Amino acid sequence: MDIFNAKIGSIPRISEKYVEILKKINVFTVSDFLLHFPFRYEDYSERIEIDSLVAGQTATIMGEISTSKLVRTWKKKMLITECHIADETGSVRAVWFNQPYVSDSLTVGKGVRLAGKVLEDKNGFYFSNPAWELSSREPTNTGRLVPIYSETEGLTSKWIRWQMQNIFKLKLEIPDPIPADILEELHLPPIKTALQYIHFPQSENQYLLAQKRFAFQNMLTVQLASLKVKANWEKESCVKIPFQEKTIQQFTASLPFTLTNAQRKASFEILKDLEKTRPMNRLLNGDVGSGKTIIAALASLQTTQADFQIAIMAPTEVLARQHYTTFCELFKNTKIKIALLTNSYRETNSKQNTRYEIQDTKKVQKSKAQRDELLTKIKHGEINITIGTHALIQKDIHFKNLALVIIDEQHRFGVSQRAFLQQQIETINDGLPGKIPHLLTMTATPIPRTLTMAYFGNLDLSLLDEMPKNRKPIITKIVPPRQRNEVYNFVRSQVADGHQVFIIFPLVEESEKLAELKAATQEHERLSRDIFPALSLGLLHGKLKAKEKEQVMADFKNKKYDILVATSVVEVGIDVPNATVIIIEDADRFGLSQLHQFRGRVGRSQLQSYCFLLTSSNTVKSKSRLGALEKTNGGFEIAEADLKMRGPGEFLGLRQSGLPDIAMQHLGNVKLIEISRQKALQLLKSSPTLAKYPLLKKELTRFAINVHLE
Ligand code: ADP
Ligand code: MG
């Protein structure tokens, strides 16, 4: 029988009850179970003689039970098992609370192994709730490096250890997806050995080596996947969009500012890509406020000059609308026709250009005609630039000749969704048979180099690592609760100077779990009533309809409000140059990169801006974490720090990739990534479809499924 791939319930000692519990941690098969890795190890490997115990140390002892009794405390009605264990050198006490079954097993004369922390009270040394097992058993929970697994209700590390042992006693054959010669060359253990090292390590070296192996396996799969995506993409063809030097120059000359060198270089790379017959697949990676929008506009301009269409997608309707407004403004003196196509805007009439704002008519019959009219115009090529959310390519929209797709703030979408989008783009009805559009993705999350290499290996990269010259670095301060009033005073003075303020809250409504968090709505009331009665405050939160959000943002931009109280909705892309202060409540609840994004809502003009991180947490850890923001405005530096603290899995939203945390910690390892890429290239060279490596191919589909379902 193929035990490795069998259902977990087929293991004789695993009952139906446990099969159900294991489902909760996504364990369905024996292989899933074996890939449920411990997240740390407790070192119980050294046996200590009882007379050498030291208070505070973690130790394993071995001896015989010399006394054993079960007592009930009067006050608390608690059951306490109290034993003495003796070896040749002495004896020591051990107590267990509310585990009466312990006294059934630990009867006088039994040999026992026991592990835990040595405590001390007036009666001498003792152990409290130590791990134990009879010495007739092989060391599982004591007497070795004991793996600690993440537990769930009804599932203990102890049970998992016991079952691991049972499974390894079966005749277990585990096929290795990685070719043996590669493992040998890299001095990595084969899969079965590696699993043994993970669950039954005899030394730290063993489990570290095993973790390295699994990290390599995952990275190899990622690299194979991205190389295949790249190869597929490069096989496609696209239309050539000639470089219109003069038009581009005229346009940039008409802007109220000069482009930064980084912007110039990135636009050049993009405009040159558009000229090729191989479709562009480029990531524009630039910090918040580095000016990505204008680059998207330049690429669009060149594309419209060749009479092709462009689709621009943003993650939220608010942002799509903002781009729409920006593009209308940028192109107001041209004949370029721009449309906004989202699910919830009503049609409005506007004189400027030909704009269309269409409501999805599935629900509202009234505007169906307008939507149809717009879709017809897109189909006939009467619209040049269509801006919307991602619904744009997932719907039944036909273009006459779509040649360029731009996706903004794509970091908001996991690696998986990105892969999905890319797939969609390849199948979009672009009116150009046999061709696919050029693709430009933009992100404001500065992605550290290691991760770019690891996860975006299939993309070409343009970096905006330079801010427009008129910017002053944002002054950032961590603020403890007692200084809150000073911040409020500062807000008043900034508003008196004609500036505006963001106040960010982590949540929309009071939820039981996070009851201590002030809900933004309540806070908005309190601030309006008690703190800033003379000022006007807007409220923006995720529960508002897109149209309402849009209204609030527009009102804020038009200075109807002095202060905007908002939840994390404002995180991406919102541009209000007159805002100079951002206050972030409960700042310790957010990741560094996210805080950096928030901070990017201010400092978008030549005005000096300020960011206040309010936090009541005074742990050294949270201080040093937030301190990274005080120290630098550099997104890339912050991203590196964030990556170090959170690990690549969380950083990239890869939590669902099925890779254990412990292996994930190795993924930031540049050398590992380089070797994986090199090996992936080598394997694909010897077998382009991976037919020679069926297990690896299977691993790849498993990875793809994981990633797509996220
Ligand atoms: P992001 O990269 O975060 O998307 P935006 O494209 O929204 O940034 O640009 C932020 C602001 O900076 C906008 O108001 C834009 O007009 C302005 N901007 C862009 N490039 C420059 C530049 N070279 N000099 C001055 N201001 C610029
Ligand atoms: Mg932007």
Short mmCIF file of N, CA and C and ligand atoms in Angstrom, two decimals, residues 289 292-293 319 322-323 408-409 442 444 572-574 604, ligand 2:
data_model
loop_
_atom_site.label_atom_id
_atom_site.label_comp_id
_atom_site.label_asym_id
_atom_site.label_seq_id
_atom_site.Cartn_x
_atom_site.Cartn_y
_atom_site.Cartn_z
N GLY A 289 4.26 57.72 -3.51
CA GLY A 289 4.55 59.10 -3.84
C GLY A 289 5.71 59.29 -4.80
N LYS A 292 4.23 57.08 -9.85
CA LYS A 292 4.04 56.00 -10.81
C LYS A 292 2.94 56.34 -11.84
N THR A 293 1.96 57.12 -11.38
CA THR A 293 0.81 57.38 -12.25
C THR A 293 1.23 58.01 -13.57
N LEU A 319 -9.98 54.24 -5.88
CA LEU A 319 -8.73 54.46 -6.57
C LEU A 319 -8.93 54.53 -8.09
N GLN A 322 -10.09 57.86 -8.82
CA GLN A 322 -9.03 58.86 -8.72
C GLN A 322 -8.15 58.87 -9.98
N HIS A 323 -7.85 57.68 -10.47
CA HIS A 323 -7.06 57.60 -11.71
C HIS A 323 -7.82 58.21 -12.87
N ASP A 408 -2.63 48.65 -11.22
CA ASP A 408 -2.01 49.49 -10.18
C ASP A 408 -2.12 48.82 -8.82
N GLU A 409 -1.19 49.14 -7.97
CA GLU A 409 -1.19 48.69 -6.58
C GLU A 409 -1.43 47.19 -6.49
N MET A 442 2.09 47.74 -11.30
CA MET A 442 2.75 48.76 -10.49
C MET A 442 2.53 48.43 -9.01
N ALA A 444 3.43 49.76 -4.86
CA ALA A 444 4.04 50.74 -3.96
C ALA A 444 4.70 50.04 -2.79
N VAL A 572 -4.31 52.64 0.18
CA VAL A 572 -3.68 52.72 -1.14
C VAL A 572 -3.98 53.99 -1.91
N GLY A 573 -2.90 54.54 -2.40
CA GLY A 573 -2.99 55.50 -3.49
C GLY A 573 -3.69 56.84 -3.35
N ILE A 574 -4.47 57.06 -2.31
CA ILE A 574 -5.23 58.30 -2.24
C ILE A 574 -4.28 59.51 -2.22
N ARG A 604 2.94 64.76 0.21
CA ARG A 604 2.78 64.66 -1.24
C ARG A 604 2.87 66.03 -1.91
MG MG B 2 -0.37 55.33 -7.11
#
